[in-house]
Coordinates of C-alpha atoms and ligand atoms in Angstrom, one line a residue:
X1 CA -20.0 -11.9 37.8
X2 CA -20.1 -13.3 34.2
X3 CA -18.1 -16.7 33.8
X4 CA -15.2 -15.2 31.8
X5 CA -11.9 -14.0 32.8
X6 CA -13.5 -10.1 33.2
X7 CA -17.0 -8.7 32.6
X8 CA -15.4 -5.7 30.8
X9 CA -12.3 -5.9 28.4
X10 CA -11.5 -2.0 27.0
X11 CA -9.2 -2.1 24.5
X12 CA -7.4 1.5 25.0
X13 CA -6.7 4.1 27.7
X14 CA -7.6 7.2 26.0
X15 CA -10.4 9.3 27.1
X16 CA -13.1 7.4 26.3
X17 CA -11.8 4.1 27.5
X18 CA -10.5 5.3 30.9
X19 CA -14.2 7.2 31.3
X20 CA -15.7 3.9 30.6
X21 CA -13.6 1.6 32.5
X22 CA -13.8 3.6 35.5
X23 CA -17.9 3.8 35.7
X24 CA -18.1 0.3 34.8
X25 CA -15.8 -0.5 37.3
X26 CA -17.7 1.9 39.9
X27 CA -21.3 0.0 38.7
X28 CA -19.5 -3.2 40.2
X29 CA -18.1 -4.2 37.0
X30 CA -14.5 -6.5 36.7
X31 CA -13.4 -4.6 34.3
X32 CA -9.3 -4.8 32.2
X33 CA -8.0 -2.3 29.9
X34 CA -5.0 -2.7 27.6
X35 CA -3.2 0.4 26.5
X36 CA -0.5 0.4 23.9
X37 CA 1.2 3.5 24.1
X38 CA 0.8 5.5 26.8
X39 CA -2.6 5.9 29.4
X40 CA -4.0 9.0 28.7
X41 CA -4.2 8.4 24.8
X42 CA -4.4 11.5 22.4
X43 CA -6.4 14.3 24.2
X44 CA -3.4 13.7 26.9
X45 CA -0.4 12.8 25.7
X46 CA -0.4 14.5 22.5
X47 CA -3.6 15.8 21.5
X48 CA -5.6 18.7 23.7
X49 CA -3.5 19.5 26.2
X50 CA 0.1 19.7 25.4
X51 CA -1.2 21.5 22.2
X52 CA -2.7 24.0 24.4
X53 CA -0.1 24.3 26.8
X54 CA 1.9 25.7 23.1
X55 CA -1.3 27.7 22.2
X56 CA -0.7 29.4 25.6
X57 CA 3.3 29.8 25.1
X58 CA 2.7 30.8 21.7
X59 CA 0.6 33.9 22.5
X60 CA 2.8 35.5 25.3
X61 CA 4.9 37.1 22.0
X62 CA 1.7 39.2 21.5
X63 CA 1.1 40.7 24.9
X64 CA 4.9 41.4 25.0
X65 CA 4.0 43.7 21.9
X66 CA 0.6 45.1 23.4
X67 CA 2.0 46.0 26.7
X68 CA 4.1 48.4 24.9
X69 CA 1.2 50.7 24.3
X70 CA 0.2 50.3 27.8
X71 CA 3.6 52.0 28.8
X72 CA 5.6 48.8 29.5
X73 CA 8.9 49.0 28.6
X74 CA 10.6 45.2 28.2
X75 CA 14.1 44.1 27.4
X76 CA 14.5 41.7 24.8
X77 CA 12.2 38.7 24.9
X78 CA 13.8 35.4 24.5
X79 CA 12.4 32.4 23.7
X80 CA 14.2 28.8 24.8
X81 CA 11.4 25.9 22.9
X82 CA 13.9 23.1 25.0
X83 CA 12.4 24.6 28.1
X84 CA 9.0 24.6 26.7
X85 CA 9.0 21.2 25.6
X86 CA 10.6 20.1 28.9
X87 CA 8.3 21.3 31.1
X88 CA 5.1 20.3 29.1
X89 CA 6.6 16.6 29.1
X90 CA 7.0 16.6 32.7
X91 CA 2.5 18.1 32.8
X92 CA 2.1 15.2 30.2
X93 CA 3.7 12.4 32.7
X94 CA 2.1 14.1 35.8
X95 CA -1.1 13.7 34.4
X96 CA -0.7 10.2 32.9
X97 CA 0.4 9.3 36.2
X98 CA -3.2 10.6 37.1
X99 CA -5.2 9.1 35.3
X100 CA -3.5 5.2 36.1
X101 CA -4.0 6.1 39.5
X102 CA -7.2 6.9 39.3
X103 CA -8.2 3.7 37.2
X104 CA -6.2 1.9 40.2
X105 CA -8.2 3.2 42.8
X106 CA -11.5 2.1 40.8
X107 CA -10.2 -1.7 40.5
X108 CA -9.5 -1.8 37.3
X109 CA -6.3 -3.8 36.1
X110 CA -4.1 -1.7 33.5
X111 CA -2.2 -4.2 30.8
X112 CA 0.2 -2.3 29.0
X113 CA 0.0 -3.9 25.8
X114 CA -1.5 -3.9 22.1
X115 CA -4.8 -6.1 22.2
X116 CA -7.0 -7.2 19.4
X117 CA -10.1 -8.7 18.8
X118 CA -9.6 -12.5 18.8
X119 CA -13.5 -13.6 18.8
X120 CA -16.7 -12.3 20.4
X121 CA -15.5 -13.0 23.5
X122 CA -11.9 -13.3 23.9
X123 CA -9.0 -10.9 23.1
X124 CA -5.7 -11.4 22.7
X125 CA -2.5 -9.2 23.8
X126 CA 0.6 -8.7 22.7
X127 CA 2.0 -12.0 24.2
X128 CA -0.5 -14.0 23.0
X129 CA -2.0 -14.1 26.4
X130 CA -6.0 -14.4 25.4
X131 CA -8.9 -13.2 28.1
X132 CA -12.2 -14.2 27.7
X133 CA -15.0 -11.0 28.5
X134 CA -18.8 -10.7 28.8
X135 CA -18.3 -7.7 26.7
X136 CA -15.3 -5.8 24.8
X137 CA -14.9 -2.0 24.3
X138 CA -13.2 -0.7 21.4
X139 CA -12.0 2.7 22.5
X140 CA -8.9 2.4 19.9
X141 CA -9.1 6.5 18.8
X142 CA -7.7 7.5 15.5
X143 CA -4.1 8.2 14.2
X144 CA -3.1 11.0 11.7
X145 CA -3.6 10.0 8.5
X146 CA -1.0 11.7 5.3
X147 CA -3.9 11.2 2.7
X148 CA -2.5 9.9 -0.8
X149 CA 1.4 9.6 -1.1
X150 CA 3.5 12.0 -2.5
X151 CA 7.5 11.9 -3.4
X152 CA 9.1 12.6 -0.1
X153 CA 6.3 12.0 2.2
X154 CA 8.7 10.3 5.0
X155 CA 10.1 13.5 5.4
X156 CA 6.9 15.3 6.8
X157 CA 5.8 15.0 10.5
X158 CA 2.5 14.9 12.0
X159 CA 1.5 16.6 14.9
X160 CA 2.7 13.3 16.7
X161 CA 6.1 14.5 15.9
X162 CA 5.4 18.5 15.9
X163 CA 5.7 18.0 20.1
X164 CA 8.5 16.6 20.1
X165 CA 10.8 18.4 17.6
X166 CA 14.6 18.6 19.6
X167 CA 14.5 22.8 18.3
X168 CA 11.8 25.2 17.1
X169 CA 12.0 25.4 12.6
X170 CA 12.9 28.9 11.4
X171 CA 10.3 28.0 8.3
X172 CA 7.3 25.7 8.5
X173 CA 5.0 24.8 5.7
X174 CA 1.6 23.0 7.6
X175 CA -1.0 21.2 5.3
X176 CA -4.1 20.9 5.8
X177 CA -7.2 24.1 6.9
X178 CA -9.0 22.3 9.2
X179 CA -8.4 22.7 12.8
X180 CA -5.0 21.0 13.8
X181 CA -3.5 22.6 11.1
X182 CA -4.2 26.3 12.1
X183 CA -3.6 25.7 15.7
X184 CA -0.1 24.2 14.5
X185 CA 0.6 27.4 12.2
X186 CA -1.0 29.6 15.1
X187 CA 2.1 27.6 17.8
X188 CA 4.9 27.7 15.0
X189 CA 4.4 31.8 13.9
X190 CA 4.1 33.0 17.5
X191 CA 6.6 31.1 18.9
X192 CA 9.0 32.8 15.6
X193 CA 8.9 30.6 12.8
X194 CA 8.0 31.8 9.3
X195 CA 4.7 29.4 8.6
X196 CA 2.9 28.5 5.6
X197 CA -0.5 27.1 5.1
X198 CA -1.1 25.0 2.0
X199 CA -4.7 23.1 1.8
X200 CA -6.0 22.1 -1.6
X201 CA -10.1 24.0 -0.7
X202 CA -11.4 26.5 -1.6
X203 CA -11.1 27.7 2.0
X204 CA -9.6 27.3 5.5
X205 CA -11.8 25.7 8.1
X206 CA -13.9 23.3 5.9
X207 CA -17.6 22.9 7.8
X208 CA -17.1 26.1 10.0
X209 CA -19.5 29.4 9.1
X210 CA -18.0 30.9 5.6
X211 CA -17.6 34.5 7.8
X212 CA -15.3 32.7 10.5
X213 CA -13.3 31.0 7.5
X214 CA -12.8 34.5 5.8
X215 CA -12.0 36.3 9.0
X216 CA -9.4 33.8 10.2
X217 CA -7.8 33.8 7.4
X218 CA -7.7 37.4 7.0
X219 CA -6.4 37.5 10.3
X220 CA -4.0 35.2 10.4
X221 CA -2.5 36.7 6.8
X222 CA -1.8 40.0 8.6
X223 CA -0.5 38.1 11.7
X224 CA 2.3 37.1 8.9
X225 CA 0.9 33.4 7.9
X226 CA 1.0 32.8 4.4
X227 CA -2.4 30.6 3.5
X228 CA -2.5 29.2 0.1
X229 CA -5.5 27.9 -0.6
X230 CA -6.6 25.6 -4.0
X231 CA -3.0 23.7 -4.0
X232 CA -1.3 20.7 -2.3
X233 CA 1.9 20.1 -1.4
X234 CA 2.9 17.8 -4.7
X235 CA 6.5 16.7 -3.5
X236 CA 8.9 17.1 -0.7
X237 CA 12.7 17.2 -1.6
X238 CA 15.4 17.3 0.8
X239 CA 18.0 19.8 0.6
X240 CA 20.6 19.1 3.2
X241 CA 19.1 19.7 6.4
X242 CA 16.3 22.0 5.0
X243 CA 13.4 20.2 2.5
X244 CA 11.7 21.9 -0.7
X245 CA 8.0 21.7 -0.5
X246 CA 7.2 21.4 -4.4
X247 CA 3.4 23.1 -4.1
X248 CA 0.5 21.7 -7.1
X249 CA 0.7 25.3 -8.3
X250 CA 5.0 24.9 -9.5
X251 CA 6.0 26.9 -6.2
X252 CA 9.1 25.3 -4.4
X253 CA 9.0 26.8 -0.7
X254 CA 11.8 26.1 1.1
X255 CA 11.1 24.8 4.5
X256 CA 13.0 23.2 8.1
X257 CA 9.9 21.3 9.2
X258 CA 6.8 20.0 6.7
X259 CA 4.2 19.2 8.7
X260 CA 0.7 17.1 7.8
X261 CA -2.3 17.7 9.4
X262 CA -4.6 16.3 6.7
X263 CA -7.4 14.5 8.5
X264 CA -7.1 11.1 11.4
X265 CA -8.4 7.7 10.6
X266 CA -9.8 5.5 12.9
X267 CA -7.7 2.2 14.6
X268 CA -9.9 -0.5 13.0
X269 CA -7.4 -1.8 11.2
X270 CA -5.6 -5.4 12.5
X271 CA -7.7 -5.2 15.3
X272 CA -9.9 -9.0 14.0
X273 CA -12.8 -6.4 13.4
X274 CA -13.7 -8.2 10.1
X275 CA -13.0 -11.5 11.2
X276 CA -15.2 -11.0 14.6
X277 CA -18.1 -9.7 12.7
X278 CA -17.6 -6.0 13.4
X279 CA -19.0 -3.6 10.8
X280 CA -16.9 -0.8 9.4
X281 CA -19.4 1.9 8.8
X282 CA -18.7 4.3 5.5
X283 CA -17.0 6.8 7.7
X284 CA -14.5 4.5 8.1
X285 CA -15.2 4.1 12.2
X286 CA -16.9 1.3 13.3
X287 CA -20.4 1.0 12.8
X288 CA -22.6 1.4 16.2
X289 CA -25.9 2.4 17.1
X290 CA -27.1 4.8 19.6
X291 CA -26.0 3.3 22.3
X292 CA -22.5 2.4 20.8
X293 CA -23.3 -0.6 20.2
X294 CA -21.5 -3.2 17.2
X295 CA -22.9 -5.0 15.0
X296 CA -21.8 -7.6 17.6
X297 CA -24.2 -7.3 20.0
X298 CA -21.2 -8.0 22.9
X299 CA -19.2 -5.6 21.9
X300 CA -19.3 -1.7 21.6
X301 CA -17.1 1.0 20.0
X302 CA -17.3 4.6 21.3
X303 CA -14.6 7.8 20.6
X304 CA -13.0 8.9 17.9
X305 CA -13.0 5.2 16.7
X306 CA -16.3 5.6 15.6
X307 CA -15.3 8.5 13.8
X308 CA -18.6 10.5 14.8
X309 CA -17.8 13.6 16.7
X310 CA -14.2 13.8 17.4
X311 CA -13.9 15.6 20.4
X312 CA -12.5 14.4 23.9
X313 CA -15.7 15.4 25.9
X314 CA -17.8 13.7 23.5
X315 CA -15.7 10.8 24.0
X316 CA -15.8 10.8 27.7
X317 CA -19.5 10.8 27.4
X318 CA -19.8 7.8 25.4
X319 CA -17.8 6.2 27.4
X320 CA -19.7 6.9 30.2
X321 CA -23.2 6.5 28.5
X322 CA -22.0 2.9 28.0
X323 CA -20.7 1.8 31.2
X324 CA -24.2 3.4 32.4
X325 CA -26.4 1.6 29.9
X326 CA -24.8 -2.1 30.3
X327 CA -23.5 -2.3 33.6
X328 CA -25.7 0.4 35.3
X329 CA -29.0 -0.4 33.8
X330 CA -29.7 3.2 32.9
X331 CA -29.6 2.7 29.3
X332 CA -28.5 5.8 28.1
X333 CA -27.8 7.6 24.7
X334 CA -25.7 10.8 23.7
X335 CA -27.1 13.8 22.2
X336 CA -24.3 14.5 19.5
X337 CA -26.3 18.3 18.6
X338 CA -25.4 21.2 19.4
X339 CA -21.8 20.0 20.7
X340 CA -19.6 23.6 21.0
X341 CA -15.9 23.5 19.3
X342 CA -13.1 25.8 18.9
X343 CA -10.2 26.0 16.9
X344 CA -7.4 27.7 19.0
X345 CA -5.6 29.2 16.4
X346 CA -5.0 33.1 16.2
X347 CA -7.4 34.1 16.2
X348 CA -9.4 31.9 18.1
X349 CA -12.7 30.0 17.0
X350 CA -15.4 28.8 19.1
X351 CA -18.6 27.7 17.4
X352 CA -21.9 26.3 18.3
X353 CA -25.0 24.8 16.5
X354 CA -25.9 25.7 12.9
X355 CA -23.8 27.8 10.3
X356 CA -25.6 30.1 8.5
X357 CA -25.3 27.5 5.3
X358 CA -26.5 25.2 7.0
X359 CA -29.5 27.1 8.7
X360 CA -30.7 28.8 5.2
X361 CA -30.7 25.2 3.5
X362 CA -32.4 23.9 6.5
X363 CA -35.1 26.7 7.7
X364 CA -37.7 28.3 6.0
X365 CA -36.6 31.8 7.1
X366 CA -32.9 32.6 8.9
X367 CA -32.1 35.9 10.5
X368 CA -28.5 37.0 10.9
X369 CA -26.7 38.8 13.4
X370 CA -23.4 40.2 13.4
X371 CA -21.2 42.4 14.6
X372 CA -17.1 43.2 14.0
X373 CA -15.2 45.8 15.6
X374 CA -12.0 46.2 16.7
X375 CA -11.5 44.5 20.9
X376 CA -10.8 46.9 23.5
X377 CA -7.6 46.0 24.6
X378 CA -6.2 46.9 20.4
X379 CA -7.0 50.3 20.6
X380 CA -3.7 51.3 23.2
X381 CA -1.6 48.5 22.1
X382 CA -2.4 49.7 18.3
X383 CA -3.0 46.3 17.1
X384 CA -4.5 45.3 14.0
X385 CA -7.2 43.0 14.3
X386 CA -10.8 42.8 15.0
X387 CA -13.2 39.8 16.8
X388 CA -16.4 38.5 14.6
X389 CA -19.7 37.7 16.7
X390 CA -22.1 36.2 14.8
X391 CA -25.8 34.5 16.1
X392 CA -27.9 32.4 13.4
X393 CA -31.5 33.1 14.3
X394 CA -34.4 31.1 13.7
X395 CA -37.0 33.5 12.1
X396 CA -39.8 31.6 12.8
X397 CA -39.4 30.6 16.1
X398 CA -36.8 33.2 17.3
X399 CA -34.5 30.9 18.8
X400 CA -30.9 31.4 18.2
X401 CA -29.9 28.0 16.1
X402 CA -26.1 28.9 15.5
X403 CA -23.2 31.3 17.8
X404 CA -20.0 31.7 16.1
X405 CA -17.4 34.1 17.1
X406 CA -13.4 34.4 16.1
X407 CA -11.1 36.7 18.7
X408 CA -9.7 36.3 21.9
X409 CA -11.6 34.3 24.8
X410 CA -13.8 33.0 21.7
X411 CA -13.6 29.8 23.0
X412 CA -14.4 30.6 27.0
X413 CA -17.8 32.3 25.8
X414 CA -18.9 30.3 23.4
X415 CA -19.1 27.3 26.2
X416 CA -21.3 29.2 27.6
X417 CA -23.3 30.6 24.9
X418 CA -23.5 26.6 23.8
X419 CA -25.7 26.2 27.6
X420 CA -28.6 29.0 25.9
X421 CA -28.2 27.3 22.6
X422 CA -29.0 23.9 24.1
X423 CA -32.0 25.5 26.3
X424 CA -33.4 26.5 23.2
X425 CA -33.0 30.3 24.2
X426 CA -34.4 32.7 21.9
X427 CA -33.2 35.5 20.6
X428 CA -35.6 37.9 22.8
X429 CA -33.7 36.0 25.9
X430 CA -30.5 36.8 24.7
X431 CA -32.1 40.8 24.8
X432 CA -33.7 40.7 28.2
X433 CA -29.8 39.5 29.7
X434 CA -28.3 42.5 30.7
X435 CA -24.8 43.0 29.3
X436 CA -21.8 43.0 31.2
X437 CA -19.4 46.2 30.7
X438 CA -17.1 46.3 29.3
X439 CA -16.5 42.8 27.6
X440 CA -16.7 41.2 23.9
X441 CA -19.6 39.2 25.0
X442 CA -22.0 41.8 25.9
X443 CA -22.3 41.7 22.1
X444 CA -24.3 39.1 22.4
X445 CA -26.8 40.5 24.2
X446 CA -27.1 44.2 22.8
X447 CA -27.2 42.8 18.6
X448 CA -30.5 44.3 17.5
X449 CA -30.2 45.2 14.2
X450 CA -30.4 42.4 11.9
X451 CA -27.8 42.0 9.3
X452 CA -30.0 39.7 6.8
X453 CA -32.7 37.8 6.7
X454 CA -33.5 34.7 4.2
X455 CA -35.7 32.9 3.1
X456 CA -35.0 28.8 2.7
X457 CA -33.4 28.3 -0.6
X458 CA -35.0 26.6 -3.0
X459 CA -34.1 22.8 -2.9
X460 CA -31.7 22.1 -6.3
Ligands
FAD501 C1 -3.3 17.5 17.8 C2 -4.5 17.1 18.4 C3 -4.8 18.8 19.0 C4 -6.6 18.0 19.6 N1 -7.0 19.2 20.6 C5 -8.6 19.0 20.6 C6 -9.1 19.8 21.3 O1 -8.7 21.1 22.2 N2 -10.2 19.9 22.0 C7 -11.1 18.6 22.2 O2 -12.0 18.5 21.8 N3 -10.4 17.4 21.2 C8 -9.4 17.8 20.7 N4 -8.8 16.6 20.0 C9 -9.4 15.1 19.8 C10 -9.3 14.2 21.0 O3 -7.6 13.8 21.1 C11 -9.6 13.1 20.7 O4 -11.2 13.1 20.3 C12 -9.6 12.2 21.6 O5 -9.1 12.0 22.3 C13 -10.4 11.0 21.4 O6 -10.7 9.6 22.6 P1 -10.6 8.8 22.4 O7 -10.8 7.7 23.6 O8 -11.4 8.4 21.5 O9 -9.1 8.1 21.5 P2 -8.2 8.6 21.8 O10 -7.5 9.1 22.5 O11 -7.0 8.4 20.7 O12 -7.2 7.0 22.7 C14 -6.8 6.0 22.2 C15 -5.7 5.0 22.6 O13 -6.4 3.1 21.9 C16 -4.9 3.1 22.4 N5 -4.6 1.9 20.9 C17 -4.9 1.7 20.2 N6 -4.8 1.3 19.7 C18 -4.7 0.0 20.2 C19 -5.0 -1.1 21.0 N7 -5.1 -2.2 19.9 N8 -4.4 -2.1 21.9 C20 -4.3 -1.1 23.1 N9 -4.3 0.1 23.1 C21 -4.7 0.8 21.5 C22 -3.9 4.8 21.7 O14 -2.7 4.2 22.0 C23 -4.7 5.7 22.7 O15 -3.9 5.8 24.4 C24 -7.3 17.0 19.8 C25 -6.4 16.0 18.7 C26 -5.3 15.8 18.2 C27 -4.4 15.2 17.6

């Protein structure tokens, strides 16, 4: 017990903050948590969960089409956006209540308020009330950023609004080439919108393996999504109830909705951080050490506000490790290597470990195994699609250092492959594993022929 009002004040009730608060309370700490919007944070309220529900909705169209080749005759299908949004909202409300109940059960005091740091031991609530705390955890996440200001930017929406549109837009322009942009492009296209993706870089999905990037683009285009790279939306003009996106290439794209998914900014502004001596890192997030401790010894930060690996399971791990370190007497670091990741676009992507380019820059010798084929399901449906499976192997040690999959079920496959990669499995271990037939994943253990071998590239 400290002389402070609480042992821990958590600012932000998202994935990381909720986990940290609960575990710290279970370790015996008196915990207060402030949330300015809704308990559950980005992932539950306007991120992973509602996004995946919309992804499920969008994929029924292809299922209905594919069913015909399998002998089904279906009545003309129709789709009702308000029903989807209503059902999604009630599931999100249920989850929010479940998160709140879990915190209350753990005896965490929840304050529905914005909170900022007044000094190293004091948190100030929106009504001006001060709460003293032995430790403060910043778990405020991030928010969509719109990039450089352009004329008409006020007409653009971000993912936050995309979850609450009153109607399904008939024509959508999505600016961005990252996972959120491509997921929403797939959602809108699957539900029936005409979608144009605009991305200023050379190709979509920067940071992913180059084969994956090419494959996803090719398959998205086959599904009718227009992808313009090397240009950006330069202005948005209102035209009655619609808009026109003027691209830097000079082209005008009419749209009912222009969505920007151009990155996210950590929530560090107007939080009293600078005044308290909490340093900001070059990446724009709170600077922390490997125990998530900031430059002020009793103030910690976890999750997206640190801009390390911005994924829910990482925020949760960091929150748990913080609580074990500070209140459980068990100093715990989080390993940020080999974090599996997915893009729930159409086609779906799953990836873990090094890309081919990263391996070739780091390893003496890199072996590449690659398979690309038409999945069995596409034979009778006649769907024009292929899956890609790729293993990146350290040629010296035979360790599988990267696994990249594009196609149906990619995320589920990579979650399991990530265990093998994390356990430092070798290609020989993969080969010794019996195939499970007929599956797509069996290709991971039956790729015998190397596609290529590379010696380390000379440093520039
Ligand atoms: C559209 C979208 C899809 C995503 N999909 C995935 C996915 O499929 N898989 C995945 O792993 N990750 C996904 N993410 C990322 C994931 O949501 C985040 O990595 C995760 O939510 C980070 O958790 P956090 O606790 O750091 O922050 P958050 O969950 O953002 O929580 C921060 C909370 O702090 C609150 N807050 C902020 N400032 C204050 C303040 N001053 N006072 C009080 N409260 C405050 C906010 O309201 C918020 O509730 C997605 C994100 C988005 C936007």
